[in-house]
Coordinates of C-alpha atoms in Angstrom, one line a residue:
M238 CA 0.3 0.0 -0.2
A239 CA 1.1 3.5 -0.8
S240 CA 1.8 5.9 2.1
A241 CA -0.4 8.5 3.4
A242 CA 1.7 11.1 1.7
E243 CA 2.0 8.9 -1.5
Q244 CA -1.4 8.7 -1.7
L245 CA -2.0 12.0 -0.8
A246 CA 0.1 13.5 -4.0
A247 CA -1.7 11.0 -6.1
N248 CA -5.1 11.7 -5.6
L249 CA -5.2 14.7 -4.9
N250 CA -4.2 18.4 -6.1
F251 CA -3.4 21.7 -4.9
S252 CA -6.7 23.1 -6.8
A253 CA -9.0 20.8 -4.7
F254 CA -6.6 21.9 -1.7
G255 CA -7.8 25.4 -2.7
K256 CA -11.3 24.8 -2.5
A257 CA -11.4 22.8 0.3
E258 CA -12.5 25.9 2.8
D259 CA -13.2 24.0 6.0
L260 CA -10.1 22.6 5.4
K261 CA -8.1 25.2 5.3
K262 CA -10.1 26.9 8.6
R263 CA -9.1 23.6 10.4
I264 CA -5.4 24.2 9.2
W265 CA -5.6 27.6 10.6
F266 CA -7.3 26.9 13.4
T267 CA -4.3 24.2 14.4
L268 CA -1.2 26.4 13.3
G269 CA -3.1 29.3 15.8
A270 CA -3.5 26.9 18.9
L271 CA -0.2 25.3 18.3
L272 CA 0.9 29.0 18.6
V273 CA -0.8 29.6 21.4
Y274 CA 0.9 27.0 22.9
R275 CA 4.3 28.3 21.6
L276 CA 4.0 31.1 23.2
G277 CA 2.5 30.1 26.4
T278 CA 6.2 28.2 27.1
Y279 CA 8.0 31.6 26.9
I280 CA 6.1 33.0 30.3
P281 CA 7.6 32.5 33.1
M282 CA 6.0 31.6 37.0
P283 CA 6.0 34.3 39.1
G284 CA 8.1 34.7 42.0
I285 CA 11.0 32.6 40.3
D286 CA 14.9 33.9 39.6
P287 CA 15.4 33.2 35.8
A288 CA 19.2 33.2 36.5
A289 CA 19.9 31.0 39.3
L290 CA 16.8 28.6 37.6
A291 CA 19.0 28.5 34.3
Q292 CA 21.6 27.7 36.9
A293 CA 20.7 25.1 38.1
F294 CA 18.5 23.6 35.0
Q295 CA 21.7 23.2 33.2
Q296 CA 23.3 21.1 36.3
Q297 CA 20.0 18.5 35.7
S298 CA 19.3 19.3 31.7
T299 CA 21.1 15.6 30.7
G300 CA 19.0 13.4 33.0
I301 CA 15.5 12.6 33.1
L302 CA 14.5 16.1 33.6
G303 CA 15.6 17.0 30.3
L304 CA 13.0 14.6 28.5
F305 CA 10.2 16.2 30.8
N306 CA 11.9 19.5 29.2
M307 CA 11.7 17.9 25.6
F308 CA 7.5 16.8 26.3
S309 CA 7.0 20.1 27.5
G310 CA 8.4 21.9 24.6
G311 CA 11.4 23.7 26.9
A312 CA 9.1 25.4 29.6
V313 CA 10.4 23.0 31.9
G314 CA 13.9 25.0 31.7
R315 CA 12.2 28.5 32.2
M316 CA 9.2 27.2 34.5
A317 CA 7.0 28.5 32.5
I318 CA 3.4 28.3 32.8
F319 CA 2.9 25.4 30.7
A320 CA 6.4 23.6 33.1
L321 CA 3.6 20.5 33.5
G322 CA 2.9 20.0 29.8
I323 CA 0.7 17.6 28.9
M324 CA 1.8 14.5 31.2
P325 CA -0.6 14.4 34.3
Y326 CA -3.4 14.2 31.9
I327 CA -1.8 11.1 30.0
S328 CA -1.0 9.7 33.4
A329 CA -4.8 10.2 34.5
S330 CA -5.6 8.7 30.7
I331 CA -3.3 5.6 31.5
I332 CA -4.9 5.6 35.4
I333 CA -8.5 5.7 34.4
Q334 CA -8.1 3.1 30.7
L335 CA -6.4 0.9 33.6
M336 CA -9.5 1.1 35.9
T337 CA -12.1 0.6 33.1
S338 CA -10.6 -2.6 33.0
V339 CA -11.2 -3.4 36.3
V340 CA -14.1 -1.7 37.8
P341 CA -17.7 -2.7 36.7
S342 CA -19.0 0.5 36.5
L343 CA -16.2 2.4 34.2
E344 CA -16.5 -0.9 32.4
Q345 CA -20.3 -0.7 31.2
L346 CA -20.2 3.4 30.5
K347 CA -17.4 2.3 28.1
K348 CA -20.2 -0.3 26.7
E349 CA -23.0 2.9 27.0
G350 CA -21.1 4.8 23.7
E351 CA -21.3 8.4 23.2
Q352 CA -22.7 9.0 26.5
G353 CA -20.8 7.2 28.7
R354 CA -16.8 8.1 26.6
K355 CA -18.0 11.5 28.1
V356 CA -18.5 10.6 31.6
I357 CA -15.5 8.5 31.4
N358 CA -13.6 11.9 30.0
Q359 CA -14.8 13.9 32.9
Y360 CA -13.3 11.4 35.2
T361 CA -10.0 11.6 33.5
R362 CA -10.2 15.2 33.6
Y363 CA -10.6 15.2 37.3
G364 CA -8.0 12.8 38.0
T365 CA -5.5 14.9 35.7
V366 CA -6.4 18.1 38.3
L367 CA -5.7 15.7 41.3
L368 CA -2.4 14.5 39.6
A369 CA -1.1 17.9 38.0
T370 CA -2.2 19.4 42.4
F371 CA 0.1 17.0 43.4
Q372 CA 3.2 17.5 40.9
A373 CA 2.7 21.2 41.3
Y374 CA 3.0 21.4 44.4
G375 CA 5.9 18.9 44.7
I376 CA 8.0 21.1 42.1
A377 CA 6.9 24.4 44.2
A378 CA 8.3 22.9 47.5
G379 CA 11.5 21.2 45.6
L380 CA 12.6 24.9 43.7
E381 CA 12.0 26.7 47.5
T382 CA 15.5 23.9 48.5
Q383 CA 17.4 25.7 45.9
A384 CA 18.6 28.3 47.6
G385 CA 18.2 31.8 45.9
L386 CA 16.2 30.0 43.4
V387 CA 12.3 31.4 44.9
V388 CA 12.4 35.2 45.5
D389 CA 10.2 35.0 48.4
P390 CA 9.8 31.4 49.8
G391 CA 7.0 30.3 51.9
W392 CA 2.8 29.2 51.3
F393 CA 2.5 32.6 49.4
F394 CA 4.9 31.4 46.5
R395 CA 3.6 27.2 47.2
I396 CA -0.4 28.3 46.3
S397 CA 0.5 30.6 43.8
A398 CA 2.9 28.3 41.6
V399 CA 0.2 25.2 42.5
I400 CA -2.8 27.3 40.6
T401 CA -0.2 28.4 38.3
L402 CA 0.9 24.9 37.0
V403 CA -2.7 23.7 37.3
G404 CA -4.2 26.2 35.0
G405 CA -1.2 26.0 32.9
T406 CA -2.2 21.9 32.4
M407 CA -5.7 22.0 32.1
F408 CA -5.6 24.9 29.4
L409 CA -3.6 22.8 27.7
M410 CA -6.1 19.7 28.0
W411 CA -8.4 21.9 26.7
L412 CA -6.3 23.1 24.1
G413 CA -6.1 19.5 22.8
E414 CA -9.4 19.2 22.8
Q415 CA -10.2 22.3 21.1
I416 CA -7.8 20.9 18.3
T417 CA -9.2 17.1 18.0
S418 CA -12.5 19.1 17.5
R419 CA -12.3 21.8 15.7
G420 CA -8.3 21.2 13.8
I421 CA -6.3 18.8 12.3
G422 CA -5.0 15.2 14.0
N423 CA -5.1 14.5 17.7
G424 CA -4.8 17.5 19.5
I425 CA -2.8 15.6 22.8
S426 CA -0.1 14.2 20.1
L427 CA 0.1 17.8 18.4
I428 CA 1.2 19.5 21.2
I429 CA 3.6 16.9 22.3
F430 CA 4.8 16.9 18.2
A431 CA 4.9 20.5 18.4
G432 CA 7.5 21.0 21.5
I433 CA 9.7 18.1 20.3
V434 CA 10.4 20.3 16.5
A435 CA 11.3 22.9 18.2
H436 CA 13.9 21.7 20.3
L437 CA 15.6 20.1 16.7
P438 CA 17.0 22.8 15.7
A439 CA 18.5 23.6 19.0
A440 CA 19.6 19.9 18.9
I441 CA 20.9 19.4 15.8
A442 CA 23.4 22.9 15.7
N443 CA 24.6 21.9 19.2
L444 CA 25.1 18.5 17.7
L445 CA 27.1 20.4 15.2
E446 CA 28.7 22.8 17.7
L447 CA 30.2 19.4 19.6
G448 CA 31.9 18.4 15.9
R449 CA 33.3 21.8 15.4
T450 CA 34.5 21.6 19.0
G451 CA 35.9 18.4 18.6
A452 CA 34.2 17.1 21.0
L453 CA 32.5 14.5 19.0
S454 CA 34.8 12.9 16.0
T455 CA 32.8 13.3 12.5
T456 CA 32.6 9.6 12.5
I457 CA 30.1 10.0 15.0
I458 CA 28.1 12.5 14.2
L459 CA 27.9 11.4 11.2
L460 CA 27.0 7.7 12.6
V461 CA 24.1 9.6 14.4
I462 CA 22.7 10.6 11.0
V463 CA 22.6 7.8 9.4
V464 CA 20.6 5.8 12.2
A465 CA 18.3 8.4 12.4
V466 CA 17.6 8.6 9.3
A467 CA 17.6 4.9 8.8
C468 CA 14.7 4.9 12.4
I469 CA 12.9 7.3 10.2
A470 CA 12.6 5.1 7.3
F471 CA 12.5 1.9 9.3
I472 CA 9.6 3.9 11.5
V473 CA 7.9 4.8 8.1
F474 CA 8.0 1.1 7.0
V475 CA 6.1 -0.8 10.1
E476 CA 3.5 2.1 10.4
R477 CA 2.1 1.3 7.0
A478 CA 2.6 -2.2 7.5
Q479 CA -0.6 -4.2 7.7
R480 CA -1.9 -8.1 8.5
R481 CA -4.6 -8.1 6.0
L482 CA -7.3 -11.2 7.7
L483 CA -9.2 -12.2 4.3
I484 CA -13.5 -11.9 4.2
Q485 CA -16.1 -13.2 2.5
Y486 CA -19.6 -12.3 2.0
P487 CA -21.7 -15.2 0.9
K488 CA -24.1 -15.1 -2.5
R489 CA -26.9 -12.9 -1.7
Q490 CA -30.8 -13.0 -3.8
V491 CA -32.8 -9.7 -3.8
G492 CA -35.5 -10.2 -5.9
N493 CA -35.2 -12.1 -8.7
R494 CA -31.7 -12.0 -9.1
M495 CA -28.1 -12.9 -7.5
F496 CA -25.5 -11.5 -6.2
Q497 CA -22.7 -12.8 -6.4
G498 CA -20.8 -12.6 -3.0
D499 CA -18.0 -10.5 -2.3
T500 CA -14.4 -10.2 -0.6
S501 CA -12.5 -7.7 1.6
H502 CA -10.2 -7.8 4.1
L503 CA -9.5 -7.0 7.7
P504 CA -6.8 -4.5 8.1
L505 CA -4.6 -5.1 11.4
K506 CA -2.4 -2.7 11.8
L507 CA 1.5 -4.1 12.9
N508 CA 1.4 -1.3 15.4
T509 CA -1.9 -0.7 16.5
A510 CA -0.7 1.1 19.0
G511 CA 0.8 3.7 17.6
V512 CA 2.5 6.6 19.4
I513 CA 1.0 5.9 22.8
P514 CA 3.1 3.0 24.9
P515 CA 6.3 5.6 24.6
I516 CA 4.7 8.2 25.8
F517 CA 2.8 6.7 28.5
A518 CA 5.9 4.6 29.4
S519 CA 7.7 8.4 29.5
S520 CA 4.9 9.9 31.7
L521 CA 4.7 6.9 34.4
L522 CA 8.9 7.5 34.8
L523 CA 8.5 10.8 34.6
L524 CA 6.0 11.1 37.4
P525 CA 7.9 10.1 40.3
V526 CA 11.4 10.7 39.4
T527 CA 10.1 15.1 38.6
V528 CA 10.2 16.1 42.2
A529 CA 12.7 14.3 42.8
N530 CA 15.1 16.3 40.9
F531 CA 14.1 18.9 42.4
T532 CA 14.9 18.1 45.8
D533 CA 17.7 18.1 48.0
T534 CA 19.3 14.8 47.6
S535 CA 21.5 15.3 50.8
Q536 CA 18.1 15.0 52.7
L537 CA 16.9 11.6 51.1
P538 CA 17.5 8.3 52.6
D539 CA 20.9 6.1 51.2
W540 CA 18.4 3.9 49.4
G541 CA 16.7 7.0 47.8
T542 CA 19.2 9.1 46.5
A543 CA 20.4 5.3 44.3
I544 CA 17.1 4.6 42.6
V545 CA 16.4 8.3 41.7
A546 CA 20.3 7.8 40.6
S547 CA 19.2 4.4 38.8
L548 CA 16.6 5.9 36.7
G549 CA 18.9 8.4 34.9
H550 CA 18.4 9.1 31.7
G551 CA 20.7 6.6 29.7
Q552 CA 21.3 4.1 33.0
P553 CA 20.4 0.2 32.6
L554 CA 17.6 0.3 35.4
Y555 CA 15.7 3.3 33.7
M556 CA 16.3 1.6 30.1
L557 CA 15.2 -1.7 31.7
F558 CA 11.8 -0.2 32.7
Y559 CA 11.1 1.9 29.7
A560 CA 11.4 -1.0 27.7
G561 CA 9.5 -2.9 30.1
L562 CA 6.4 -0.8 30.0
I563 CA 6.9 0.1 26.3
A564 CA 5.9 -3.7 25.9
F565 CA 2.9 -3.7 28.7
F566 CA 1.5 -0.6 27.0
A567 CA 1.6 -1.8 23.3
F568 CA -0.3 -4.7 24.2
F569 CA -2.7 -2.4 26.9
Y570 CA -3.5 -0.3 24.6
T571 CA -4.2 -2.5 21.8
A572 CA -6.8 -4.3 23.5
V573 CA -8.3 -0.8 24.3
V574 CA -9.1 0.2 21.3
F575 CA -9.3 -3.2 19.2
N576 CA -11.4 -5.2 20.3
P577 CA -11.9 -8.5 18.4
K578 CA -15.4 -10.0 19.5
D579 CA -16.6 -6.8 18.8
T580 CA -15.4 -7.3 15.7
A581 CA -16.3 -11.0 15.7
D582 CA -20.0 -10.0 16.0
N583 CA -19.9 -7.1 14.0
L584 CA -18.9 -9.5 11.1
K585 CA -21.7 -12.2 11.7
K586 CA -24.1 -9.1 11.4
H587 CA -23.1 -7.8 8.1
G588 CA -22.8 -12.1 7.1
G589 CA -19.3 -11.9 6.6
F590 CA -17.2 -14.7 7.7
I591 CA -13.3 -15.8 7.1
P592 CA -12.4 -18.6 5.0
G593 CA -11.8 -21.9 7.4
I594 CA -13.2 -20.1 10.6
R595 CA -16.9 -20.1 12.1
P596 CA -18.5 -16.9 12.8
G597 CA -18.8 -16.1 16.2
E598 CA -16.7 -17.0 19.0
R599 CA -13.7 -19.1 16.9
T600 CA -13.8 -15.4 14.5
A601 CA -13.1 -13.6 17.7
E602 CA -10.5 -16.5 19.2
Y603 CA -8.7 -16.3 15.7
I604 CA -8.7 -12.3 15.1
D605 CA -7.2 -12.4 18.8
Y606 CA -4.7 -14.8 18.3
V607 CA -3.4 -12.9 14.9
L608 CA -3.5 -9.6 16.7
T609 CA -1.5 -11.1 19.9
R610 CA 1.3 -12.5 17.2
I611 CA 1.4 -9.5 15.7
T612 CA 1.5 -6.7 18.1
V613 CA 5.0 -9.0 19.8
I614 CA 6.3 -7.7 16.9
G615 CA 5.1 -4.6 17.5
A616 CA 6.3 -4.2 20.9
I617 CA 9.7 -5.7 20.0
Y618 CA 10.0 -3.2 17.1
L619 CA 8.7 -0.3 19.6
V620 CA 11.4 -1.1 22.0
L621 CA 14.4 -1.3 19.6
I622 CA 13.6 2.4 18.0
C623 CA 13.3 3.7 21.0
L624 CA 16.2 2.5 23.2
L625 CA 18.2 1.4 20.1
P626 CA 19.2 5.1 19.1
E627 CA 19.3 5.9 23.1
F628 CA 22.3 3.5 24.0
L629 CA 24.1 5.2 21.0
I630 CA 23.1 9.0 22.5
S631 CA 24.3 7.5 26.0
A632 CA 27.7 6.4 25.1
A633 CA 28.4 9.0 22.6
G634 CA 26.8 12.1 24.5
V635 CA 24.9 13.9 21.5
P636 CA 21.7 15.6 22.0
F637 CA 19.1 13.5 23.1
Y638 CA 16.2 15.2 21.3
L639 CA 17.3 13.2 18.6
G640 CA 16.1 9.9 20.3
G641 CA 14.0 7.1 18.9
T642 CA 11.2 8.2 20.8
S643 CA 10.8 12.0 19.5
L644 CA 12.0 10.4 16.0
L645 CA 8.9 7.9 16.2
I646 CA 6.6 10.5 17.2
V647 CA 7.4 13.2 15.3
V648 CA 7.5 11.0 11.9
S649 CA 4.2 9.1 13.5
V650 CA 2.0 12.2 14.3
T651 CA 3.2 13.9 10.7
M652 CA 2.0 10.6 8.8
D653 CA -1.8 10.4 11.1
T654 CA -1.6 14.6 10.5
V655 CA -1.1 14.0 6.6
A656 CA -3.8 10.8 6.3
Q657 CA -6.5 13.0 8.2
I658 CA -5.6 16.1 5.7
Q659 CA -6.0 13.5 3.0
G660 CA -9.7 12.2 4.2
H661 CA -11.3 16.0 4.7
L662 CA -10.0 16.3 1.3
L663 CA -11.0 13.1 -0.2
A664 CA -14.4 14.0 1.6
H665 CA -14.5 17.7 0.2
Q666 CA -14.1 15.9 -3.4
Y667 CA -16.8 13.9 -3.4
E668 CA -19.4 16.1 -1.9
G669 CA -18.4 18.0 -5.6
L670 CA -18.9 15.1 -7.4
V671 CA -22.3 14.6 -5.5
K672 CA -23.7 18.6 -6.0
K673 CA -22.3 18.2 -9.6
A674 CA -24.8 15.3 -10.6
K675 CA -27.5 16.9 -8.3
L676 CA -27.1 19.7 -11.0
R677 CA -27.5 17.6 -13.9
G678 CA -30.1 15.8 -12.4
G679 CA -32.3 18.8 -12.4
R680 CA -31.1 20.5 -15.4
R681 CA -32.8 17.1 -17.5
G682 CA -35.5 17.8 -15.4
A683 CA -36.1 21.0 -16.3
R684 CA -36.1 19.7 -20.7

């Protein structure tokens, strides 16, 4: 199959794009919303000494705090109003989705369609407020432990910091929902995408500067570029890969006419979970360590200091947890977004069947069997694409913004957004053909 970009180039043209007014409005709205997000990452939180913050952050920017800074679009390094980013919302989504599998009332809400999803989304928002409040207070208290970082320490600073950071996270959550409903693409993913892309030019410039000063050899720089290009090609290849299950529909008789049975395919993506597992895994790893990185480590017990050090970016324990969480969420999120039993019931309802497999429960078991096997491959792909560049980055000391996780997010979100643009353009062309057909029919009737 051709990629979304290739299909877009083959089927559509710029004249069709120029006539799609609704699509242009959606694109302009998305760009405007992302511009607002980027401006918010430069608005500083009140009560912070910028010079002292820059010095304190520089000491920890190569650790897990730097990864948090990447996902927040640089807001952590500037301690801006969007410093918490969208991660509390993602963490709350993880918790709520896990609870829907074990709490009967939530599982019932999930089956109630649109109305049930609205209630679950509301619970997710409440969870976001709680998590953001916890993280914001931890950051505020941790900032006060750094000498000279807070201009006027005390409860007034803590309360104002919590209100500011929680308000920033809730605004980003609302902004992401607006992009999803009124713009193009998934709003939450695009916000993370914008934060990463905004840092890529500086990361590339830093990489070249390390080469100019001799800190990195030309061979290492070329190797990083080759690995990045290979990762992009591999991501595009796997994200397009599908396992197609043949679906047959029996012959049917309408009146005196017999219609031949039709065939189609049930496409199962190799990576059904998409970019969600690395984001979820990063979010869970960032949650307990965020506060610890702003806390005076001398006040921690020895075992606490050892855990914080082991969970540093590039450390073996961090890599192990990261790989395990990615694999877990690859299976978990696939189970959330694709239900083999519902798919089998829909096929049976419409008379479709998989050749050699009985409709109903046996079909659901077969689809689940195939889906589990390809998800194993998808999970291995995600672990490789996210961790292999990290080993190179950790060994060579290059900016980790060029890591596999950031490349995966950028490429996947780009492909998804382009596919949505293609869908809107095709829908616009279809509406245009329908209008032309009605107009011709009206003229013929008038004659």
